[in-house]
mmCIF file of C-alpha atoms in Angstrom:
data_model
loop_
_atom_site.group_PDB
_atom_site.id
_atom_site.type_symbol
_atom_site.label_atom_id
_atom_site.label_comp_id
_atom_site.label_asym_id
_atom_site.label_seq_id
_atom_site.Cartn_x
_atom_site.Cartn_y
_atom_site.Cartn_z
ATOM 1 C CA MET E 77 -15.345 -1.521 16.966
ATOM 2 C CA ALA E 78 -15.309 1.130 14.249
ATOM 3 C CA ALA E 79 -14.877 0.297 10.582
ATOM 4 C CA ASP E 80 -11.431 -0.632 9.318
ATOM 5 C CA ILE E 81 -8.842 1.745 7.903
ATOM 6 C CA VAL E 82 -6.981 0.582 4.799
ATOM 7 C CA LEU E 83 -3.342 1.698 4.744
ATOM 8 C CA ALA E 84 -2.062 1.200 1.195
ATOM 9 C CA THR E 85 1.712 1.121 1.513
ATOM 10 C CA ARG E 86 4.992 0.220 -0.176
ATOM 11 C CA PHE E 87 6.673 -0.501 3.227
ATOM 12 C CA GLY E 88 9.646 1.785 2.524
ATOM 13 C CA PRO E 89 11.079 4.595 4.648
ATOM 14 C CA SER E 90 8.731 7.237 3.287
ATOM 15 C CA SER E 91 5.752 5.112 4.330
ATOM 16 C CA ALA E 92 6.349 6.163 7.942
ATOM 17 C CA GLU E 93 4.157 9.258 7.769
ATOM 18 C CA PRO E 94 1.126 7.556 6.174
ATOM 19 C CA ALA E 95 1.528 4.755 8.754
ATOM 20 C CA ARG E 96 1.573 7.310 11.582
ATOM 21 C CA VAL E 97 -1.546 9.006 10.222
ATOM 22 C CA ALA E 98 -3.350 5.649 9.928
ATOM 23 C CA ALA E 99 -2.246 4.661 13.458
ATOM 24 C CA ASP E 100 -3.419 7.965 14.940
ATOM 25 C CA LEU E 101 -6.765 7.644 13.196
ATOM 26 C CA ALA E 102 -7.162 4.008 14.272
ATOM 27 C CA ASN E 103 -6.435 4.946 17.885
ATOM 28 C CA GLN E 104 -8.958 7.799 17.789
ATOM 29 C CA LEU E 105 -11.689 5.683 16.208
ATOM 30 C CA GLY E 106 -10.918 2.332 17.811
ATOM 31 C CA SER E 107 -10.399 0.864 14.341
ATOM 32 C CA ARG E 108 -8.313 -1.952 12.941
ATOM 33 C CA ILE E 109 -5.766 -1.147 10.225
ATOM 34 C CA ILE E 110 -5.653 -3.254 7.086
ATOM 35 C CA VAL E 111 -2.039 -2.980 5.905
ATOM 36 C CA LEU E 112 -2.323 -3.411 2.139
ATOM 37 C CA TYR E 113 0.551 -4.043 -0.240
ATOM 38 C CA VAL E 114 -0.185 -4.376 -3.941
ATOM 39 C CA ALA E 115 2.663 -6.442 -5.375
ATOM 40 C CA THR E 116 2.919 -4.860 -8.810
ATOM 41 C CA GLU E 117 6.331 -6.456 -9.260
ATOM 42 C CA LEU E 118 4.694 -9.900 -9.345
ATOM 43 C CA GLN E 119 2.410 -8.803 -12.164
ATOM 44 C CA ALA E 120 5.413 -7.467 -14.089
ATOM 45 C CA LEU E 121 7.215 -10.763 -13.480
ATOM 46 C CA GLN E 122 4.427 -12.702 -15.189
ATOM 47 C CA VAL E 123 4.713 -10.507 -18.249
ATOM 48 C CA GLY E 124 8.482 -10.254 -18.663
ATOM 49 C CA ALA E 125 10.201 -13.215 -16.999
ATOM 50 C CA ALA E 126 10.220 -15.580 -19.952
ATOM 51 C CA GLU E 127 11.343 -12.881 -22.365
ATOM 52 C CA ALA E 128 14.190 -11.915 -20.042
ATOM 53 C CA GLY E 129 15.361 -15.500 -19.563
ATOM 54 C CA ILE E 130 14.450 -15.491 -15.866
ATOM 55 C CA ASP E 131 13.085 -18.533 -14.049
ATOM 56 C CA PRO E 132 9.644 -17.194 -12.997
ATOM 57 C CA ALA E 133 9.268 -19.527 -10.000
ATOM 58 C CA ALA E 134 12.688 -18.697 -8.570
ATOM 59 C CA GLU E 135 12.186 -14.964 -9.131
ATOM 60 C CA ARG E 136 8.719 -15.095 -7.559
ATOM 61 C CA ASP E 137 10.205 -16.808 -4.485
ATOM 62 C CA ARG E 138 12.886 -14.099 -4.247
ATOM 63 C CA ILE E 139 10.276 -11.335 -4.531
ATOM 64 C CA ASP E 140 7.981 -13.023 -1.983
ATOM 65 C CA ARG E 141 10.875 -13.267 0.508
ATOM 66 C CA ARG E 142 11.713 -9.571 0.022
ATOM 67 C CA ILE E 143 8.082 -8.494 0.442
ATOM 68 C CA ASN E 144 7.680 -10.566 3.608
ATOM 69 C CA SER E 145 10.952 -9.269 5.061
ATOM 70 C CA GLU E 146 9.949 -5.662 4.391
ATOM 71 C CA LEU E 147 6.496 -6.395 5.794
ATOM 72 C CA ARG E 148 7.954 -7.736 9.068
ATOM 73 C CA ASP E 149 10.175 -4.654 9.423
ATOM 74 C CA PHE E 150 7.253 -2.331 8.657
ATOM 75 C CA ILE E 151 4.958 -4.050 11.181
ATOM 76 C CA ASP E 152 7.676 -4.083 13.867
ATOM 77 C CA THR E 153 8.288 -0.379 13.361
ATOM 78 C CA HIS E 154 4.765 0.993 12.841
ATOM 79 C CA MET E 155 2.060 -1.462 13.910
ATOM 80 C CA LYS E 156 3.302 -3.421 16.920
ATOM 81 C CA ASP E 157 0.766 -2.024 19.411
ATOM 82 C CA LEU E 158 -2.155 -1.765 17.000
ATOM 83 C CA ASP E 159 -4.957 -4.037 15.860
ATOM 84 C CA PHE E 160 -4.040 -4.833 12.265
ATOM 85 C CA ASP E 161 -4.421 -7.321 9.459
ATOM 86 C CA VAL E 162 -2.232 -7.697 6.389
ATOM 87 C CA ARG E 163 -3.253 -8.157 2.773
ATOM 88 C CA ILE E 164 -0.767 -8.733 -0.034
ATOM 89 C CA VAL E 165 -2.467 -8.754 -3.415
ATOM 90 C CA GLU E 166 -1.538 -8.515 -7.085
ATOM 91 C CA GLY E 167 -3.035 -6.393 -9.826
ATOM 92 C CA ASP E 168 -3.786 -2.775 -10.613
ATOM 93 C CA VAL E 169 -3.062 -0.685 -7.514
ATOM 94 C CA ALA E 170 -6.142 1.552 -7.646
ATOM 95 C CA ASP E 171 -8.486 -1.323 -8.430
ATOM 96 C CA ARG E 172 -7.125 -3.507 -5.663
ATOM 97 C CA VAL E 173 -7.096 -0.723 -3.037
ATOM 98 C CA ALA E 174 -10.728 0.110 -3.803
ATOM 99 C CA GLU E 175 -11.652 -3.593 -3.841
ATOM 100 C CA VAL E 176 -10.103 -4.284 -0.440
ATOM 101 C CA ALA E 177 -11.715 -1.150 1.005
ATOM 102 C CA ARG E 178 -15.106 -2.334 -0.245
ATOM 103 C CA ASP E 179 -14.525 -5.898 0.989
ATOM 104 C CA VAL E 180 -13.720 -4.799 4.549
ATOM 105 C CA GLY E 181 -16.216 -1.919 4.667
ATOM 106 C CA ALA E 182 -13.412 0.559 5.305
ATOM 107 C CA ALA E 183 -14.161 3.899 6.905
ATOM 108 C CA TYR E 184 -11.030 5.456 5.351
ATOM 109 C CA ILE E 185 -8.145 4.715 3.040
ATOM 110 C CA VAL E 186 -4.744 6.234 3.863
ATOM 111 C CA VAL E 187 -2.269 6.609 0.994
ATOM 112 C CA GLY E 188 0.973 8.445 0.376
ATOM 113 C CA THR E 189 1.742 10.524 -2.684
ATOM 114 C CA ARG E 190 4.734 12.291 -4.144
ATOM 115 C CA GLY E 191 2.589 14.713 -6.096
ATOM 116 C CA ARG E 192 5.109 15.192 -8.920
ATOM 117 C CA GLY E 193 4.617 15.394 -12.632
ATOM 118 C CA SER E 194 2.505 17.345 -15.064
ATOM 119 C CA LEU E 195 0.065 20.049 -14.047
ATOM 120 C CA ALA E 196 -2.745 17.469 -13.782
ATOM 121 C CA ARG E 197 -0.595 15.547 -11.298
ATOM 122 C CA LEU E 198 0.743 18.611 -9.486
ATOM 123 C CA ILE E 199 -0.918 17.806 -6.191
ATOM 124 C CA LEU E 200 -1.686 14.096 -6.477
ATOM 125 C CA GLY E 201 0.097 11.320 -8.345
ATOM 126 C CA ASP E 202 -1.549 9.212 -11.022
ATOM 127 C CA THR E 203 -2.047 6.253 -8.685
ATOM 128 C CA THR E 204 -3.590 8.413 -5.983
ATOM 129 C CA GLN E 205 -5.928 10.053 -8.489
ATOM 130 C CA SER E 206 -6.996 6.624 -9.711
ATOM 131 C CA ILE E 207 -7.670 5.471 -6.152
ATOM 132 C CA LEU E 208 -9.795 8.571 -5.531
ATOM 133 C CA GLN E 209 -11.856 7.815 -8.639
ATOM 134 C CA ARG E 210 -12.590 4.235 -7.555
ATOM 135 C CA THR E 211 -12.849 4.398 -3.787
ATOM 136 C CA PRO E 212 -15.985 3.643 -1.780
ATOM 137 C CA CYS E 213 -14.905 5.820 1.174
ATOM 138 C CA PRO E 214 -12.916 8.966 2.054
ATOM 139 C CA VAL E 215 -9.206 8.914 1.222
ATOM 140 C CA ILE E 216 -6.578 10.589 3.374
ATOM 141 C CA VAL E 217 -3.611 11.581 1.217
ATOM 142 C CA VAL E 218 -0.286 12.024 3.007
ATOM 143 C CA PRO E 219 2.742 13.567 1.266
ATOM 144 C CA LEU E 220 5.705 11.180 0.972
ATOM 145 C CA ARG E 221 9.059 12.494 2.070
ATOM 146 C CA ASP E 222 11.445 10.760 -0.365
ATOM 147 C CA THR E 223 11.534 9.261 -3.851
ATOM 148 C CA GLU E 224 9.736 6.026 -3.033
ATOM 149 C CA GLU E 225 6.913 4.898 -5.297
ATOM 150 C CA PRO E 226 3.547 6.414 -4.296
ATOM 151 C CA TYR E 227 0.470 4.930 -2.672
#
């Protein structure tokens, strides 16, 4: 079997095109897809829950349920006939994407980008640029089609 492909995704509607690209590539290469979700909202919860008067454990449970529900929908829609594994991690998106790619010996990383912002971010978003700077393998960047968060 060929090396894995890491699909860094947010699971939302605009993630369909990056998922299709990763699936096509996996089929061509005989690769497994590592569906990677970096739960940045859990990191933010650790920082702001107490200050906002939120019960961190209850909020974490709510977020975990939402992530897992979105994950099931995403897998059912985009990965049902593919060889895949799922990783849900916390931390800096670019660092964690590069880390997982290194850990699995990925052949490629597939990410989505909005490509909006200042001239420096005209083509690629900040997160995508950061992934490109840290990655151990080629990155396939797919334009997102709506306002969902990039990567």
